[in-house]
Amino acid sequence: MSTETSIGVPAQGGESQVRQQSSLSTAGARNLASTTKSAPQMQEISSRWLLRMLPWVQVSGGTYRVNRRLTYAVGGGRVAFARTGSRVAVVPPSLRELPLLREVSDEALLVALAGGFEQREFRAGEQLVAAGDPVGELLLIAHGKVERHGTGRYGESTVLGSHADGDHLGDEALLRADAVWPVGLRATTAGTLLALPRAAFERVADSAPELRERARALAAGGRRPQNKHGEAAIELSAGHAGEHRLPATFVDYELAPREYELSVAQTVLRVHTRVADLYNQPMDQTEHQLRLTVEALRERQEHELVNNPEFGLLTNADHTQRIQTHSGPPTPDDMDDLLSRRRGTRFYLAHPRAIAAFGRECNRRGVYPGSVEVEGRRVPAWRGVPILSCNKIPITDGASSILAMRIGEDSQGAIGLHQTGIPDEFEPSLSVRFAGIDEKAVISYLVTAYYSAAILVPDAVGVLENVVVDGPRG
């Protein structure tokens, strides 16, 4: 009597029979059938909120000039540093960010001053200066965060603000020998500072009469009439009665206003004629190659609008509009401080990880930030101002920045610059130009985007800096 063995069941002797195919396999069937397929996908594509929200201004001449009321430049920017191992040195030309050295043209003088700085390390919680102490040296913060502490109305201790990388303190040491610190300075993180003693400054100033005279003039309060924003004052009279003699005035303008030229992003797209001729059904190969190339150009455009050193909104925000976080992560208090520094803030712009960090801080405090609708989508908001994501804002050592923006020419805000109507225009201010076929039968297309951005007045863009985005791990 024979033994029957079913498919897949071991037969006598421990061997198994090979499964016999009883119908056409799917791999074989695909040879006779077309598949359902997607269009080419691309992970780089983001929401690009900045490109969508910025008002775009037509720049027909290729250059946009920002005319402003005359402002007296007094420095106040950030000093730069060079690092060699553990040694930190100030970059001499960046010393012009100090009000006293703003107009110094002698590079040798700046090099001599830079050589007089002494490097010091400080630890978190260290009291660097006490209120009332003599101001004997100029302090430059190379790395770390320092808080200003003062006394409130009722004698309580209060935090008046904070300073971080590149900030300078104690300019009075260079102007008056009897100056005292009006506030105390306490380190909130470990870091490094450079100190220039007054004696070292005087040794250099003794060989530069022009510098000494400027120091005397600033110490004597020699300032031209200006408002709290540093603009040339417009003399007015109000509240008078009778035949009061009215002041005469005029509005002065900057003689050398800043001009923005349109920047460019370009690439050459190459498609072989055989691909374009034979493999264009059901999807046009050239069309999808171009679509993905344009997406990449737009992503690069947004990156430049944020980070470009010449016109990027993050890098060109005014120093007076940059503030530090209170504790590291972005808190509701930090967002309120950022919001309060300008009128008509239209939106916050933050990296998605910074938005998540803000959400964690709200959860920790039991605060619900709310949401608003922007272009048909619900987005998080604070005080009714939308918080829009932008992955082009850099994260460095676990810290990022959050921008608050007022936009539009009518609001004296931030604007985007472009030029429409260019030859071979494919999208506004983006052209696709046929660039010929080479000897290898490869078609070339020159794809070009023109753009720039401008901040019309300094308070249009504010930046919350050193925003810690790395949350606790559960």
PDB file of C-alpha atoms in Angstrom, residues 96-359:
ATOM      1  CA  ARG A  96      33.901  98.924  15.198  1.00  0.00           C
ATOM      2  CA  GLU A  97      30.633  97.638  16.672  1.00  0.00           C
ATOM      3  CA  LEU A  98      31.569  99.571  19.820  1.00  0.00           C
ATOM      4  CA  PRO A  99      30.164 103.139  19.702  1.00  0.00           C
ATOM      5  CA  LEU A 100      33.564 104.661  20.488  1.00  0.00           C
ATOM      6  CA  LEU A 101      35.325 102.786  17.684  1.00  0.00           C
ATOM      7  CA  ARG A 102      32.570 103.096  15.085  1.00  0.00           C
ATOM      8  CA  GLU A 103      34.438 105.565  12.885  1.00  0.00           C
ATOM      9  CA  VAL A 104      37.976 104.266  13.378  1.00  0.00           C
ATOM     10  CA  SER A 105      39.604 103.636   9.987  1.00  0.00           C
ATOM     11  CA  ASP A 106      43.090 102.740  11.213  1.00  0.00           C
ATOM     12  CA  GLU A 107      43.311  98.932  11.159  1.00  0.00           C
ATOM     13  CA  ALA A 108      46.573  98.988  13.117  1.00  0.00           C
ATOM     14  CA  LEU A 109      44.801 100.775  15.966  1.00  0.00           C
ATOM     15  CA  LEU A 110      42.116  98.098  16.098  1.00  0.00           C
ATOM     16  CA  VAL A 111      44.763  95.351  16.039  1.00  0.00           C
ATOM     17  CA  ALA A 112      46.559  97.010  18.974  1.00  0.00           C
ATOM     18  CA  LEU A 113      43.319  97.216  20.973  1.00  0.00           C
ATOM     19  CA  ALA A 114      42.470  93.587  20.173  1.00  0.00           C
ATOM     20  CA  GLY A 115      45.854  92.539  21.533  1.00  0.00           C
ATOM     21  CA  GLY A 116      45.102  94.120  24.898  1.00  0.00           C
ATOM     22  CA  PHE A 117      42.177  91.817  25.780  1.00  0.00           C
ATOM     23  CA  GLU A 118      42.606  89.197  28.495  1.00  0.00           C
ATOM     24  CA  GLN A 119      40.747  85.875  28.283  1.00  0.00           C
ATOM     25  CA  ARG A 120      38.780  84.653  31.296  1.00  0.00           C
ATOM     26  CA  GLU A 121      36.567  81.644  31.939  1.00  0.00           C
ATOM     27  CA  PHE A 122      33.437  81.816  34.090  1.00  0.00           C
ATOM     28  CA  ARG A 123      31.128  79.188  35.516  1.00  0.00           C
ATOM     29  CA  ALA A 124      27.350  79.041  35.800  1.00  0.00           C
ATOM     30  CA  GLY A 125      26.037  81.091  38.705  1.00  0.00           C
ATOM     31  CA  GLU A 126      29.223  83.133  39.098  1.00  0.00           C
ATOM     32  CA  GLN A 127      28.800  86.807  40.046  1.00  0.00           C
ATOM     33  CA  LEU A 128      30.889  88.660  37.482  1.00  0.00           C
ATOM     34  CA  VAL A 129      30.125  92.215  38.586  1.00  0.00           C
ATOM     35  CA  ALA A 130      28.182  93.733  41.479  1.00  0.00           C
ATOM     36  CA  ALA A 131      26.086  96.883  41.117  1.00  0.00           C
ATOM     37  CA  GLY A 132      28.076  99.900  42.259  1.00  0.00           C
ATOM     38  CA  ASP A 133      31.482  98.415  41.473  1.00  0.00           C
ATOM     39  CA  PRO A 134      33.862 100.631  39.461  1.00  0.00           C
ATOM     40  CA  VAL A 135      33.805  99.953  35.722  1.00  0.00           C
ATOM     41  CA  GLY A 136      37.476  99.256  35.193  1.00  0.00           C
ATOM     42  CA  GLU A 137      37.351  97.214  32.004  1.00  0.00           C
ATOM     43  CA  LEU A 138      35.404  96.551  28.841  1.00  0.00           C
ATOM     44  CA  LEU A 139      33.876  93.047  28.727  1.00  0.00           C
ATOM     45  CA  LEU A 140      33.198  91.037  25.565  1.00  0.00           C
ATOM     46  CA  ILE A 141      31.201  87.804  25.875  1.00  0.00           C
ATOM     47  CA  ALA A 142      32.840  85.266  23.587  1.00  0.00           C
ATOM     48  CA  HIS A 143      30.626  82.357  24.637  1.00  0.00           C
ATOM     49  CA  GLY A 144      27.902  81.831  27.228  1.00  0.00           C
ATOM     50  CA  LYS A 145      24.989  83.762  28.675  1.00  0.00           C
ATOM     51  CA  VAL A 146      25.071  86.535  31.287  1.00  0.00           C
ATOM     52  CA  GLU A 147      22.099  88.186  33.050  1.00  0.00           C
ATOM     53  CA  ARG A 148      21.798  91.770  34.233  1.00  0.00           C
ATOM     54  CA  HIS A 149      20.439  92.013  37.779  1.00  0.00           C
ATOM     55  CA  GLY A 150      19.072  95.172  39.330  1.00  0.00           C
ATOM     56  CA  THR A 151      16.872  96.405  42.147  1.00  0.00           C
ATOM     57  CA  GLY A 152      13.146  96.827  41.661  1.00  0.00           C
ATOM     58  CA  ARG A 153      10.917  99.633  42.873  1.00  0.00           C
ATOM     59  CA  TYR A 154      10.458  98.045  46.272  1.00  0.00           C
ATOM     60  CA  GLY A 155      14.006  96.858  46.763  1.00  0.00           C
ATOM     61  CA  GLU A 156      13.542  93.388  45.328  1.00  0.00           C
ATOM     62  CA  SER A 157      16.121  91.789  43.028  1.00  0.00           C
ATOM     63  CA  THR A 158      15.006  91.593  39.413  1.00  0.00           C
ATOM     64  CA  VAL A 159      16.409  90.386  36.092  1.00  0.00           C
ATOM     65  CA  LEU A 160      16.689  93.278  33.644  1.00  0.00           C
ATOM     66  CA  GLY A 161      17.877  91.356  30.607  1.00  0.00           C
ATOM     67  CA  SER A 162      20.521  88.996  29.327  1.00  0.00           C
ATOM     68  CA  HIS A 163      23.511  88.995  26.993  1.00  0.00           C
ATOM     69  CA  ALA A 164      25.172  86.231  24.971  1.00  0.00           C
ATOM     70  CA  ASP A 165      27.852  85.535  22.377  1.00  0.00           C
ATOM     71  CA  GLY A 166      29.278  88.701  20.835  1.00  0.00           C
ATOM     72  CA  ASP A 167      27.702  91.225  23.213  1.00  0.00           C
ATOM     73  CA  HIS A 168      29.807  93.898  24.891  1.00  0.00           C
ATOM     74  CA  LEU A 169      29.425  95.473  28.324  1.00  0.00           C
ATOM     75  CA  GLY A 170      31.198  98.230  30.230  1.00  0.00           C
ATOM     76  CA  ASP A 171      31.785 100.717  27.396  1.00  0.00           C
ATOM     77  CA  GLU A 172      31.873 103.367  30.135  1.00  0.00           C
ATOM     78  CA  ALA A 173      35.326 102.087  31.135  1.00  0.00           C
ATOM     79  CA  LEU A 174      36.716 103.579  27.932  1.00  0.00           C
ATOM     80  CA  LEU A 175      35.055 106.955  28.485  1.00  0.00           C
ATOM     81  CA  ARG A 176      35.187 107.827  32.188  1.00  0.00           C
ATOM     82  CA  ALA A 177      37.531 106.739  34.950  1.00  0.00           C
ATOM     83  CA  ASP A 178      34.828 107.259  37.606  1.00  0.00           C
ATOM     84  CA  ALA A 179      32.122 105.130  35.954  1.00  0.00           C
ATOM     85  CA  VAL A 180      30.350 102.501  38.087  1.00  0.00           C
ATOM     86  CA  TRP A 181      28.246  99.494  37.133  1.00  0.00           C
ATOM     87  CA  PRO A 182      24.529 100.423  37.396  1.00  0.00           C
ATOM     88  CA  VAL A 183      23.564  96.729  37.485  1.00  0.00           C
ATOM     89  CA  GLY A 184      25.112  93.441  38.505  1.00  0.00           C
ATOM     90  CA  LEU A 185      26.173  90.726  36.073  1.00  0.00           C
ATOM     91  CA  ARG A 186      25.690  87.041  36.842  1.00  0.00           C
ATOM     92  CA  ALA A 187      26.532  84.092  34.588  1.00  0.00           C
ATOM     93  CA  THR A 188      23.657  81.740  33.845  1.00  0.00           C
ATOM     94  CA  THR A 189      25.893  79.330  31.903  1.00  0.00           C
ATOM     95  CA  ALA A 190      29.587  78.547  31.839  1.00  0.00           C
ATOM     96  CA  GLY A 191      31.477  80.509  29.226  1.00  0.00           C
ATOM     97  CA  THR A 192      34.358  82.710  28.145  1.00  0.00           C
ATOM     98  CA  LEU A 193      34.806  86.471  28.146  1.00  0.00           C
ATOM     99  CA  LEU A 194      37.526  88.860  27.031  1.00  0.00           C
ATOM    100  CA  ALA A 195      38.360  91.900  29.192  1.00  0.00           C
ATOM    101  CA  LEU A 196      40.137  95.092  28.099  1.00  0.00           C
ATOM    102  CA  PRO A 197      41.412  97.035  31.169  1.00  0.00           C
ATOM    103  CA  ARG A 198      41.122 100.801  30.991  1.00  0.00           C
ATOM    104  CA  ALA A 199      44.906 101.104  31.386  1.00  0.00           C
ATOM    105  CA  ALA A 200      45.464  98.996  28.254  1.00  0.00           C
ATOM    106  CA  PHE A 201      43.011 101.186  26.317  1.00  0.00           C
ATOM    107  CA  GLU A 202      44.735 104.383  27.452  1.00  0.00           C
ATOM    108  CA  ARG A 203      48.152 103.108  26.348  1.00  0.00           C
ATOM    109  CA  VAL A 204      46.797 102.659  22.824  1.00  0.00           C
ATOM    110  CA  ALA A 205      44.774 105.905  22.890  1.00  0.00           C
ATOM    111  CA  ASP A 206      47.862 107.924  23.843  1.00  0.00           C
ATOM    112  CA  SER A 207      49.185 107.296  20.323  1.00  0.00           C
ATOM    113  CA  ALA A 208      45.863 108.144  18.676  1.00  0.00           C
ATOM    114  CA  PRO A 209      44.777 111.742  19.455  1.00  0.00           C
ATOM    115  CA  GLU A 210      41.672 111.409  17.281  1.00  0.00           C
ATOM    116  CA  LEU A 211      40.449 108.456  19.349  1.00  0.00           C
ATOM    117  CA  ARG A 212      41.082 110.277  22.616  1.00  0.00           C
ATOM    118  CA  GLU A 213      39.141 113.324  21.401  1.00  0.00           C
ATOM    119  CA  ARG A 214      36.215 111.161  20.371  1.00  0.00           C
ATOM    120  CA  ALA A 215      36.230 109.512  23.790  1.00  0.00           C
ATOM    121  CA  ARG A 216      36.135 112.943  25.465  1.00  0.00           C
ATOM    122  CA  ALA A 217      33.249 114.076  23.265  1.00  0.00           C
ATOM    123  CA  LEU A 218      31.176 110.963  24.013  1.00  0.00           C
ATOM    124  CA  ALA A 219      31.946 111.233  27.717  1.00  0.00           C
ATOM    125  CA  ALA A 220      30.730 114.852  27.673  1.00  0.00           C
ATOM    126  CA  GLY A 221      27.433 113.755  26.117  1.00  0.00           C
ATOM    127  CA  GLY A 222      28.152 115.208  22.703  1.00  0.00           C
ATOM    128  CA  ARG A 223      25.185 113.738  20.855  1.00  0.00           C
ATOM    129  CA  ARG A 224      23.165 115.204  18.061  1.00  0.00           C
ATOM    130  CA  PRO A 225      19.412 115.621  18.709  1.00  0.00           C
ATOM    131  CA  GLN A 226      17.705 112.277  18.119  1.00  0.00           C
ATOM    132  CA  ASN A 227      14.697 110.267  19.201  1.00  0.00           C
ATOM    133  CA  LYS A 228      14.783 107.018  21.177  1.00  0.00           C
ATOM    134  CA  HIS A 229      15.308 105.061  17.957  1.00  0.00           C
ATOM    135  CA  GLY A 230      18.460 107.010  17.055  1.00  0.00           C
ATOM    136  CA  GLU A 231      16.737 108.912  14.235  1.00  0.00           C
ATOM    137  CA  ALA A 232      17.423 112.599  13.640  1.00  0.00           C
ATOM    138  CA  ALA A 233      14.926 114.503  15.780  1.00  0.00           C
ATOM    139  CA  ILE A 234      11.963 116.380  14.316  1.00  0.00           C
ATOM    140  CA  GLU A 235      11.494 119.455  16.513  1.00  0.00           C
ATOM    141  CA  LEU A 236       7.875 119.965  17.583  1.00  0.00           C
ATOM    142  CA  SER A 237       5.959 122.033  20.076  1.00  0.00           C
ATOM    143  CA  ALA A 238       2.779 120.949  21.880  1.00  0.00           C
ATOM    144  CA  GLY A 239       0.628 122.143  24.771  1.00  0.00           C
ATOM    145  CA  HIS A 240       1.539 125.799  24.394  1.00  0.00           C
ATOM    146  CA  ALA A 241      -0.806 128.774  24.607  1.00  0.00           C
ATOM    147  CA  GLY A 242      -0.732 132.219  23.121  1.00  0.00           C
ATOM    148  CA  GLU A 243       1.819 133.406  20.608  1.00  0.00           C
ATOM    149  CA  HIS A 244       4.413 130.789  21.331  1.00  0.00           C
ATOM    150  CA  ARG A 245       7.467 130.762  19.060  1.00  0.00           C
ATOM    151  CA  LEU A 246       7.260 127.520  17.067  1.00  0.00           C
ATOM    152  CA  PRO A 247      10.372 125.480  16.279  1.00  0.00           C
ATOM    153  CA  ALA A 248      11.472 125.130  12.662  1.00  0.00           C
ATOM    154  CA  THR A 249      12.393 121.665  11.459  1.00  0.00           C
ATOM    155  CA  PHE A 250      12.757 119.308   8.513  1.00  0.00           C
ATOM    156  CA  VAL A 251      12.917 115.558   8.053  1.00  0.00           C
ATOM    157  CA  ASP A 252      16.415 114.444   7.131  1.00  0.00           C
ATOM    158  CA  TYR A 253      17.034 111.291   5.092  1.00  0.00           C
ATOM    159  CA  GLU A 254      19.918 108.869   4.899  1.00  0.00           C
ATOM    160  CA  LEU A 255      22.333 110.048   2.220  1.00  0.00           C
ATOM    161  CA  ALA A 256      23.478 106.520   1.366  1.00  0.00           C
ATOM    162  CA  PRO A 257      20.409 104.284   1.711  1.00  0.00           C
ATOM    163  CA  ARG A 258      20.818 100.541   1.482  1.00  0.00           C
ATOM    164  CA  GLU A 259      20.132  98.866  -1.842  1.00  0.00           C
ATOM    165  CA  TYR A 260      19.166  95.225  -2.393  1.00  0.00           C
ATOM    166  CA  GLU A 261      20.051  93.527  -5.653  1.00  0.00           C
ATOM    167  CA  LEU A 262      18.080  90.474  -6.685  1.00  0.00           C
ATOM    168  CA  SER A 263      19.978  87.300  -5.883  1.00  0.00           C
ATOM    169  CA  VAL A 264      19.931  84.240  -8.118  1.00  0.00           C
ATOM    170  CA  ALA A 265      19.736  80.461  -7.807  1.00  0.00           C
ATOM    171  CA  GLN A 266      20.410  78.450 -10.956  1.00  0.00           C
ATOM    172  CA  THR A 267      20.962  74.950 -12.244  1.00  0.00           C
ATOM    173  CA  VAL A 268      21.126  73.189 -15.602  1.00  0.00           C
ATOM    174  CA  LEU A 269      18.625  70.358 -16.020  1.00  0.00           C
ATOM    175  CA  ARG A 270      19.734  67.656 -18.479  1.00  0.00           C
ATOM    176  CA  VAL A 271      17.414  65.116 -20.103  1.00  0.00           C
ATOM    177  CA  HIS A 272      18.502  62.622 -22.775  1.00  0.00           C
ATOM    178  CA  THR A 273      16.460  62.849 -25.977  1.00  0.00           C
ATOM    179  CA  ARG A 274      15.850  59.090 -25.938  1.00  0.00           C
ATOM    180  CA  VAL A 275      14.255  59.360 -22.494  1.00  0.00           C
ATOM    181  CA  ALA A 276      12.179  62.349 -23.536  1.00  0.00           C
ATOM    182  CA  ASP A 277      11.014  60.625 -26.756  1.00  0.00           C
ATOM    183  CA  LEU A 278      10.396  57.030 -25.719  1.00  0.00           C
ATOM    184  CA  TYR A 279       9.703  57.005 -21.985  1.00  0.00           C
ATOM    185  CA  ASN A 280       7.103  59.737 -21.615  1.00  0.00           C
ATOM    186  CA  GLN A 281       3.968  57.636 -21.159  1.00  0.00           C
ATOM    187  CA  PRO A 282       1.937  57.658 -18.996  1.00  0.00           C
ATOM    188  CA  MET A 283       4.062  60.330 -17.315  1.00  0.00           C
ATOM    189  CA  ASP A 284       6.087  62.974 -19.105  1.00  0.00           C
ATOM    190  CA  GLN A 285       9.683  62.489 -17.962  1.00  0.00           C
ATOM    191  CA  THR A 286      10.769  66.039 -18.759  1.00  0.00           C
ATOM    192  CA  GLU A 287       7.802  67.494 -16.921  1.00  0.00           C
ATOM    193  CA  HIS A 288       8.567  65.598 -13.713  1.00  0.00           C
ATOM    194  CA  GLN A 289      12.297  66.269 -13.930  1.00  0.00           C
ATOM    195  CA  LEU A 290      11.472  69.967 -14.182  1.00  0.00           C
ATOM    196  CA  ARG A 291       8.884  69.820 -11.387  1.00  0.00           C
ATOM    197  CA  LEU A 292      11.346  68.341  -8.892  1.00  0.00           C
ATOM    198  CA  THR A 293      14.090  70.752  -9.981  1.00  0.00           C
ATOM    199  CA  VAL A 294      11.797  73.730  -9.382  1.00  0.00           C
ATOM    200  CA  GLU A 295      10.866  72.348  -5.948  1.00  0.00           C
ATOM    201  CA  ALA A 296      14.556  72.129  -5.046  1.00  0.00           C
ATOM    202  CA  LEU A 297      15.135  75.705  -6.251  1.00  0.00           C
ATOM    203  CA  ARG A 298      12.248  77.008  -4.151  1.00  0.00           C
ATOM    204  CA  GLU A 299      13.616  75.188  -1.097  1.00  0.00           C
ATOM    205  CA  ARG A 300      16.986  76.814  -1.676  1.00  0.00           C
ATOM    206  CA  GLN A 301      15.299  80.177  -2.160  1.00  0.00           C
ATOM    207  CA  GLU A 302      13.654  79.959   1.260  1.00  0.00           C
ATOM    208  CA  HIS A 303      16.954  78.890   2.822  1.00  0.00           C
ATOM    209  CA  GLU A 304      18.636  81.972   1.365  1.00  0.00           C
ATOM    210  CA  LEU A 305      15.838  84.279   2.524  1.00  0.00           C
ATOM    211  CA  VAL A 306      16.510  83.097   6.068  1.00  0.00           C
ATOM    212  CA  ASN A 307      20.289  82.617   6.158  1.00  0.00           C
ATOM    213  CA  ASN A 308      21.959  84.601   3.382  1.00  0.00           C
ATOM    214  CA  PRO A 309      24.570  86.905   5.007  1.00  0.00           C
ATOM    215  CA  GLU A 310      23.664  89.808   2.710  1.00  0.00           C
ATOM    216  CA  PHE A 311      19.863  89.856   2.907  1.00  0.00           C
ATOM    217  CA  GLY A 312      18.730  86.885   5.042  1.00  0.00           C
ATOM    218  CA  LEU A 313      16.099  87.816   7.613  1.00  0.00           C
ATOM    219  CA  LEU A 314      17.767  85.888  10.436  1.00  0.00           C
ATOM    220  CA  THR A 315      21.254  87.213   9.805  1.00  0.00           C
ATOM    221  CA  ASN A 316      20.184  90.828   9.100  1.00  0.00           C
ATOM    222  CA  ALA A 317      17.790  91.329  12.008  1.00  0.00           C
ATOM    223  CA  ASP A 318      18.835  94.385  14.004  1.00  0.00           C
ATOM    224  CA  HIS A 319      20.901  93.805  17.125  1.00  0.00           C
ATOM    225  CA  THR A 320      18.421  95.761  19.250  1.00  0.00           C
ATOM    226  CA  GLN A 321      15.676  93.325  18.201  1.00  0.00           C
ATOM    227  CA  ARG A 322      17.545  90.219  19.403  1.00  0.00           C
ATOM    228  CA  ILE A 323      16.678  88.871  22.824  1.00  0.00           C
ATOM    229  CA  GLN A 324      17.741  85.841  24.840  1.00  0.00           C
ATOM    230  CA  THR A 325      15.577  83.154  26.399  1.00  0.00           C
ATOM    231  CA  HIS A 326      15.022  83.296  30.145  1.00  0.00           C
ATOM    232  CA  SER A 327      16.013  79.707  30.845  1.00  0.00           C
ATOM    233  CA  GLY A 328      16.913  77.994  27.573  1.00  0.00           C
ATOM    234  CA  PRO A 329      13.735  76.386  26.177  1.00  0.00           C
ATOM    235  CA  PRO A 330      11.183  78.752  24.599  1.00  0.00           C
ATOM    236  CA  THR A 331       8.638  79.674  27.268  1.00  0.00           C
ATOM    237  CA  PRO A 332       5.411  81.687  27.078  1.00  0.00           C
ATOM    238  CA  ASP A 333       7.311  84.540  28.758  1.00  0.00           C
ATOM    239  CA  ASP A 334       9.917  84.495  25.982  1.00  0.00           C
ATOM    240  CA  MET A 335       7.244  84.570  23.288  1.00  0.00           C
ATOM    241  CA  ASP A 336       5.531  87.495  25.036  1.00  0.00           C
ATOM    242  CA  ASP A 337       8.828  89.405  25.192  1.00  0.00           C
ATOM    243  CA  LEU A 338       9.381  88.816  21.483  1.00  0.00           C
ATOM    244  CA  LEU A 339       5.832  89.862  20.627  1.00  0.00           C
ATOM    245  CA  SER A 340       5.988  93.060  22.690  1.00  0.00           C
ATOM    246  CA  ARG A 341       8.901  94.543  20.774  1.00  0.00           C
ATOM    247  CA  ARG A 342       6.947  95.432  17.652  1.00  0.00           C
ATOM    248  CA  ARG A 343       3.512  96.460  16.509  1.00  0.00           C
ATOM    249  CA  GLY A 344       1.462  94.345  14.184  1.00  0.00           C
ATOM    250  CA  THR A 345       3.389  91.068  14.394  1.00  0.00           C
ATOM    251  CA  ARG A 346       1.867  88.837  11.699  1.00  0.00           C
ATOM    252  CA  PHE A 347       3.492  85.531  12.576  1.00  0.00           C
ATOM    253  CA  TYR A 348       6.258  83.699  14.382  1.00  0.00           C
ATOM    254  CA  LEU A 349       8.654  81.582  12.326  1.00  0.00           C
ATOM    255  CA  ALA A 350      10.374  78.646  14.026  1.00  0.00           C
ATOM    256  CA  HIS A 351      11.991  75.310  13.338  1.00  0.00           C
ATOM    257  CA  PRO A 352       9.551  72.408  13.937  1.00  0.00           C
ATOM    258  CA  ARG A 353      11.700  71.225  16.842  1.00  0.00           C
ATOM    259  CA  ALA A 354      11.519  74.695  18.408  1.00  0.00           C
ATOM    260  CA  ILE A 355       7.723  74.612  18.060  1.00  0.00           C
ATOM    261  CA  ALA A 356       7.707  71.227  19.790  1.00  0.00           C
ATOM    262  CA  ALA A 357       9.932  72.632  22.568  1.00  0.00           C
ATOM    263  CA  PHE A 358       7.496  75.518  23.077  1.00  0.00           C
ATOM    264  CA  GLY A 359       4.638  73.019  23.279  1.00  0.00           C
TER     265      GLY A 359
END
